[in-house]
mmCIF file of C-alpha atoms in Angstrom:
data_model
loop_
_atom_site.group_PDB
_atom_site.id
_atom_site.type_symbol
_atom_site.label_atom_id
_atom_site.label_comp_id
_atom_site.label_asym_id
_atom_site.label_seq_id
_atom_site.Cartn_x
_atom_site.Cartn_y
_atom_site.Cartn_z
ATOM 1 C CA MET A 1 0.000 0.000 0.000
ATOM 2 C CA THR A 2 1.363 3.418 -0.903
ATOM 3 C CA ALA A 3 1.858 6.230 1.585
ATOM 4 C CA ARG A 4 -0.909 8.240 -0.082
ATOM 5 C CA ALA A 5 -3.380 5.366 0.263
ATOM 6 C CA LYS A 6 -2.488 4.954 3.943
ATOM 7 C CA ILE A 7 -3.108 8.651 4.581
ATOM 8 C CA PHE A 8 -6.415 8.477 2.707
ATOM 9 C CA ASN A 9 -7.546 5.424 4.670
ATOM 10 C CA ALA A 10 -6.525 7.010 7.979
ATOM 11 C CA GLY A 11 -8.445 10.179 7.131
ATOM 12 C CA GLN A 12 -11.481 8.232 6.022
ATOM 13 C CA THR A 13 -11.477 6.208 9.233
ATOM 14 C CA ALA A 14 -11.054 9.333 11.357
ATOM 15 C CA ILE A 15 -14.031 10.984 9.672
ATOM 16 C CA LEU A 16 -16.223 7.915 9.960
ATOM 17 C CA TRP A 17 -15.294 7.534 13.623
ATOM 18 C CA GLY A 18 -15.247 11.189 14.635
ATOM 19 C CA LEU A 19 -18.495 12.236 12.974
ATOM 20 C CA PRO A 20 -20.763 9.979 15.059
ATOM 21 C CA ILE A 21 -19.125 11.198 18.263
ATOM 22 C CA ALA A 22 -19.429 14.833 17.155
ATOM 23 C CA LEU A 23 -23.112 14.406 16.292
ATOM 24 C CA ILE A 24 -23.950 12.910 19.647
ATOM 25 C CA THR A 25 -21.901 15.513 21.508
ATOM 26 C CA ARG A 26 -23.808 18.252 19.696
ATOM 27 C CA ALA A 27 -27.102 16.552 20.481
ATOM 28 C CA HIS A 28 -26.302 16.392 24.185
ATOM 29 C CA ARG A 29 -25.211 20.025 24.271
ATOM 30 C CA ARG A 30 -28.439 21.279 22.772
ATOM 31 C CA SER A 31 -31.218 19.278 24.380
ATOM 32 C CA ALA A 32 -30.425 15.732 25.296
ATOM 33 C CA SER A 33 -34.063 14.820 25.813
ATOM 34 C CA GLN A 34 -35.325 16.015 22.416
ATOM 35 C CA SER A 35 -32.521 15.438 19.937
ATOM 36 C CA ARG A 36 -33.051 11.967 18.520
ATOM 37 C CA THR A 37 -31.971 12.531 14.913
ATOM 38 C CA PRO A 38 -28.286 13.266 15.678
ATOM 39 C CA ILE A 39 -28.195 10.279 18.015
ATOM 40 C CA VAL A 40 -29.672 7.942 15.390
ATOM 41 C CA LEU A 41 -27.310 9.325 12.734
ATOM 42 C CA GLY A 42 -24.384 8.879 15.098
ATOM 43 C CA TRP A 43 -25.154 5.208 15.665
ATOM 44 C CA LEU A 44 -25.814 4.681 11.952
ATOM 45 C CA LEU A 45 -22.493 6.267 10.997
ATOM 46 C CA LEU A 46 -20.775 4.172 13.639
ATOM 47 C CA ALA A 47 -22.148 1.033 11.984
ATOM 48 C CA VAL A 48 -20.852 2.267 8.622
ATOM 49 C CA SER A 49 -17.490 3.038 10.218
ATOM 50 C CA VAL A 50 -17.208 -0.414 11.765
ATOM 51 C CA ALA A 51 -18.148 -2.070 8.475
ATOM 52 C CA ALA A 52 -15.615 0.022 6.531
ATOM 53 C CA VAL A 53 -12.812 -0.701 8.979
ATOM 54 C CA LEU A 54 -13.682 -4.406 9.059
ATOM 55 C CA VAL A 55 -13.772 -4.746 5.267
ATOM 56 C CA HIS A 56 -10.526 -2.822 4.887
ATOM 57 C CA GLY A 57 -8.919 -4.887 7.646
ATOM 58 C CA LEU A 58 -10.009 -8.155 6.068
ATOM 59 C CA ALA A 59 -8.641 -7.046 2.714
ATOM 60 C CA ALA A 60 -5.341 -5.756 4.093
ATOM 61 C CA THR A 61 -4.526 -7.980 7.080
ATOM 62 C CA THR A 62 -5.707 -10.983 9.053
ATOM 63 C CA VAL A 63 -9.115 -11.570 10.626
ATOM 64 C CA PRO A 64 -8.118 -10.889 14.277
ATOM 65 C CA ILE A 65 -6.512 -7.574 13.377
ATOM 66 C CA ALA A 66 -9.556 -6.582 11.318
ATOM 67 C CA VAL A 67 -11.893 -7.383 14.213
ATOM 68 C CA ILE A 68 -9.745 -5.473 16.697
ATOM 69 C CA GLY A 69 -9.672 -2.476 14.352
ATOM 70 C CA ALA A 70 -13.437 -2.593 13.956
ATOM 71 C CA VAL A 71 -14.040 -2.792 17.711
ATOM 72 C CA ILE A 72 -11.951 0.307 18.511
ATOM 73 C CA PRO A 73 -14.532 2.849 17.180
ATOM 74 C CA VAL A 74 -17.267 1.102 19.171
ATOM 75 C CA LEU A 75 -15.227 1.334 22.360
ATOM 76 C CA GLY A 76 -14.504 5.002 21.697
ATOM 77 C CA LYS A 77 -18.163 5.776 21.116
ATOM 78 C CA LEU A 78 -19.316 3.868 24.169
ATOM 79 C CA THR A 79 -16.722 5.627 26.305
ATOM 80 C CA SER A 80 -17.831 9.055 25.085
ATOM 81 C CA GLN A 81 -21.479 8.052 25.536
ATOM 82 C CA MET A 82 -20.839 7.073 29.159
ATOM 83 C CA ALA A 83 -18.961 10.302 29.814
ATOM 84 C CA MET A 84 -21.739 12.425 28.332
ATOM 85 C CA SER A 85 -24.505 10.627 30.194
ATOM 86 C CA THR A 86 -22.578 11.059 33.435
ATOM 87 C CA ALA A 87 -22.102 14.786 32.800
ATOM 88 C CA ALA A 88 -25.593 15.401 31.395
ATOM 89 C CA VAL A 89 -28.033 17.530 33.315
ATOM 90 C CA ARG A 90 -31.602 16.379 32.855
ATOM 91 C CA ILE A 91 -34.334 18.979 33.085
ATOM 92 C CA SER A 92 -38.088 18.612 33.207
ATOM 93 C CA ASP A 93 -40.372 19.330 30.245
ATOM 94 C CA ASP A 94 -41.642 22.465 31.991
ATOM 95 C CA ALA A 95 -38.112 23.764 32.495
ATOM 96 C CA GLN A 96 -37.293 23.007 28.833
ATOM 97 C CA ARG A 97 -40.363 25.012 27.743
ATOM 98 C CA LYS A 98 -39.184 27.957 29.848
ATOM 99 C CA VAL A 99 -35.705 27.775 28.320
ATOM 100 C CA ASP A 100 -37.219 27.688 24.829
ATOM 101 C CA LEU A 101 -39.423 30.679 25.670
ATOM 102 C CA VAL A 102 -36.450 32.738 26.841
ATOM 103 C CA ARG A 103 -34.490 31.791 23.719
ATOM 104 C CA SER A 104 -37.364 32.742 21.411
ATOM 105 C CA ARG A 105 -37.813 36.110 23.166
ATOM 106 C CA GLY A 106 -34.140 36.807 22.666
ATOM 107 C CA ARG A 107 -34.384 35.960 18.970
ATOM 108 C CA ASP A 108 -37.491 38.183 18.665
ATOM 109 C CA ALA A 109 -35.683 41.102 20.302
ATOM 110 C CA ILE A 110 -32.758 40.712 17.910
ATOM 111 C CA ALA A 111 -35.104 40.591 14.909
ATOM 112 C CA VAL A 112 -36.904 43.777 16.034
ATOM 113 C CA ALA A 113 -33.593 45.579 16.599
ATOM 114 C CA ARG A 114 -32.400 44.606 13.116
ATOM 115 C CA ALA A 115 -35.679 45.760 11.544
ATOM 116 C CA ILE A 116 -35.395 49.137 13.299
ATOM 117 C CA ASP A 117 -31.801 49.493 12.089
ATOM 118 C CA GLU A 118 -32.875 48.717 8.519
ATOM 119 C CA VAL A 119 -35.677 51.298 8.663
ATOM 120 C CA LYS A 120 -33.262 53.908 10.026
ATOM 121 C CA ALA A 121 -30.728 53.078 7.313
ATOM 122 C CA ALA A 122 -33.378 53.302 4.600
ATOM 123 C CA ALA A 123 -34.610 56.631 5.986
ATOM 124 C CA SER A 124 -31.102 58.100 6.039
ATOM 125 C CA VAL A 125 -30.501 57.066 2.420
ATOM 126 C CA ALA A 126 -33.756 58.629 1.184
#
């Protein structure tokens, strides 16, 4: 295998392994109780990652090495999953609604301020 192919395979494996972890981390940061899509995509991409590493390992090396290589992303994901669930702060549905309300009011205030600025800018041009 050439050096370029090794770099490509390493990059491909890093993306397939890192993306599921990044998706789940983002899901837990936002709202762990309501973000199912990133979690499902993370597990789906992990399955793709494991399959890709296993197939590449079987083609390039022996079966035990391929299996070990395929298990490493799973262990990494499970470790990060345990760390996030330990650090996660669960809030009630009522508290989540209040957080969403405060966020939406903030976005509304920003939108009104921008609209006022645009009107002032248009008035100064005319």
